[in-house]
Amino acid sequence: MATALDPHAAIAAKAGGLDDGVLRTADGQRLDRALARSSRAARRRAFFLVAPLLAFIVITFIIPIGQMLYRSVHNDGFSANMPQISAWFAENPVGTDPGEDAYAALSADLLASAEARTIGVVGTRINYEMSGTRSLFTSTGRQVRRGIEPPYREALLGINDDWGDPELWGAMRNVSTPYTDGFYLASIDRTRNAEGKIVQVEEHRRVYIMLFLRTLWLSALITGLTFLLGFPVAHLLATLPMRRSNLLMILVLLPFWTSLLVRTTSWMVLLQQQGVVNDILVWLGVIDDQGRLQMIYNQMGTIIAMTHILLPFMILPLYSVMRTINPSYVRAARSLGATSWTAFRRVYFPQTLPGLGAGALLVFILAVGYYITPALVGGSSGQLISNMIAEHMTGTLNWSMAAALAAILLGGVLILYWIYDRLVGIDNLKLG
Amino acid sequence: MKNTLILTTALCGMAFSASAQEVNLLTWGGAYGNSHLEAYAKPFTAETGVAVNIADADNPATPIKAMVEAGNVTSDVASVEYADAVRLCDEGLLEEIDASKLEAAEDGTAAIDDYIEGGVTDCFVGTDVYSMVMAYDDSQFADAKPSTPADFFDLEQFPGKRTMRKGAKFNLEFALMADGVPAAEVYDVLATPEGVDKAFAKLDSIKDDVIWWEAGAQPPQLLADGEVSMAYAFNGRIFNAVQQDDKPFNIVWDGQIYEMEGWVVPKGAPNMDEAMQFIAFSTAPANQARAAEFISYGPPRVSAAALVGNMEGGDEPMGPNLPTYEENMTNALGSNLDFWVDYDSELNERFNAWLAG
């Protein structure tokens, strides 16, 4: 049977002169083994070909993301430099009143840390949990270096009576282990109080949940707007004769190729109060000079500029899918009595879904992580969560917090991707 | 050809022998780095024969951290912001600097007494003072001109939008000063919850009319575009816009908040002696004053203020344009770093919540 299927093998078997029912190659080896060997070699060669790319992805993508996720739960700034008091917290459960032994451990750690010049690191770590504590640690460290005598409790309270504050001891307990969920709690406006219970932070400090919701809402809105604006454009491009559609395609691609910063600043020139749009409106008499519209440095600016910048990401996948739709289907529907709306709704539109899904997913995911445009034109009401991540990366240098916020964002995007897969099917995603 | 070869070899040999006497300076580049080159490096080499090799960084604090942690230090002196100096010093990444080796003032006052408060710390010697000031577009206000922080918050008398730096720092202090808190008490008030509430309440009064800037170049641009009538911005940027682009901007010094930049020595610097020699030379009053002629940042030494001449290449007297000029220092506030390291995250969170709400 197999002989008939593979003439080469049959010839090889004949040439080998062996006819025991097992197919062999010209040099007498079993064909199945030879095949397996050669396909193994081919696989190895293929692997070597993609190895550079694989290494690139692992080094530049998977490892950094892994490190970021690790950083969001791991911060040993306190526990590594204050080993004795960390051990005391491990031995004594929540609610234990710190006695002389705890203060002795704390004093020894403060002295060692001040001499090793790591007290700044310790203070920075605990300051994330409780504001105002960094200088307590650094200044006490300086005084402890000058000498400290037992009883340590009195000595430390003598330096600063904040050392008796139960809230401070609660904060120290929270940071006494290298692994923590504190940054994730902070990312959803929660914190642990002195008794170790999870509570909401004070009302005037709650900002992250609101920003996450705003980011999701604005991203969804921008995705919707790009769909409304992009769908007719893509349809036009797909149905025009090639010569004319190519010309129009340039108009889509030119802004796409232009630097993001240039496009954003162009919108600033256009939309600001002394800008082109306002000038034209005043000149036309639509508004008077005092009533110039505030179209930028607020949420509206973010929406307008981001919709424009992300529009090509919607148009291009839609276009590529629409190009392949056979116009005779719609014609057939019409000839069978469908109105043009019905033909569109039941025949044409469903066929564009793979492109629409790809475009919407692309635009939404890009919008969720957008940074430069909201930073420049967003004003106070158009900021997104990415601006807060950037602030923690470059401003407060609280990288763990930035990592926790980014991880939540990443998790949200993955969940959306999963939902999309369940509803539409990721196989239906077409980018071109 | 042969001659050229001999010549280059000889030159290389000379360069090599000269390299025993050198100091590697890490600074910021741009107009600021140029002031270091012209006012410090060139005269220092002329006087001592020690070569100064200048390298630039976006923020020298970052390479210092990297260099020291990697154990491969190539810079001897670096210019950093005060906040970074304290942070790096706390982490043990800097050499301590012996302030007694700095040059005394002409009248014999020891350097450490000649400096404004905080100008010399364990690891840091100040080179210049820059500040956050309010500035306005002269053409927007025909009659009365704004002259105090309170005027910045007075939308009735001085209409038009404002621009302020996005963040809690500077704005809370400024709001308190506008609310009548004297500069000397600002941080005491701000350390209390009522004080913070008070500052936010004051900011609330102009919230709808503020455009928030993030990059230093934005405020002069917003003023020039007519988007805002007043700005709270870095003094050097406003000064440059006035001098180079001929903009009708005026600076109001009342309510300025100043900060310092200065020298640090990374731990394990290869040429420690030359580094100290360079620091002593560049922070001598006359040289500090000279640097202020290249850029509108003031000398942090009291005795240097009187020595500042005209702007380099012009006839504009530089003195009155500096944050440290005596008349500009009435009701001036020194930015309190310890306060901000402690309350940075809390106040910024609150600021962001306030901004978003």
PDB file of C-alpha atoms in Angstrom, chain A residues 94-95 166-171 173-174 192-197:
ATOM      1  CA  VAL A  94      -0.399  41.119  64.424  1.00  0.00           C
ATOM      2  CA  GLY A  95      -1.529  42.938  67.540  1.00  0.00           C
ATOM      3  CA  PRO A 166       0.987  52.093  66.187  1.00  0.00           C
ATOM      4  CA  GLU A 167       0.373  53.141  62.596  1.00  0.00           C
ATOM      5  CA  LEU A 168       4.143  53.269  62.023  1.00  0.00           C
ATOM      6  CA  TRP A 169       4.532  49.778  63.495  1.00  0.00           C
ATOM      7  CA  GLY A 170       1.721  48.561  61.251  1.00  0.00           C
ATOM      8  CA  ALA A 171       3.494  50.101  58.247  1.00  0.00           C
ATOM      9  CA  ARG A 173       5.064  45.110  59.554  1.00  0.00           C
ATOM     10  CA  ASN A 174       3.642  45.549  56.063  1.00  0.00           C
ATOM     11  CA  ARG A 192      -3.689  47.952  55.265  1.00  0.00           C
ATOM     12  CA  ASN A 193      -4.366  49.743  58.527  1.00  0.00           C
ATOM     13  CA  ALA A 194      -2.523  49.282  61.816  1.00  0.00           C
ATOM     14  CA  GLU A 195      -4.592  46.152  62.604  1.00  0.00           C
ATOM     15  CA  GLY A 196      -3.699  44.603  59.246  1.00  0.00           C
ATOM     16  CA  LYS A 197      -7.188  45.015  57.782  1.00  0.00           C
TER      17      LYS A 197
END
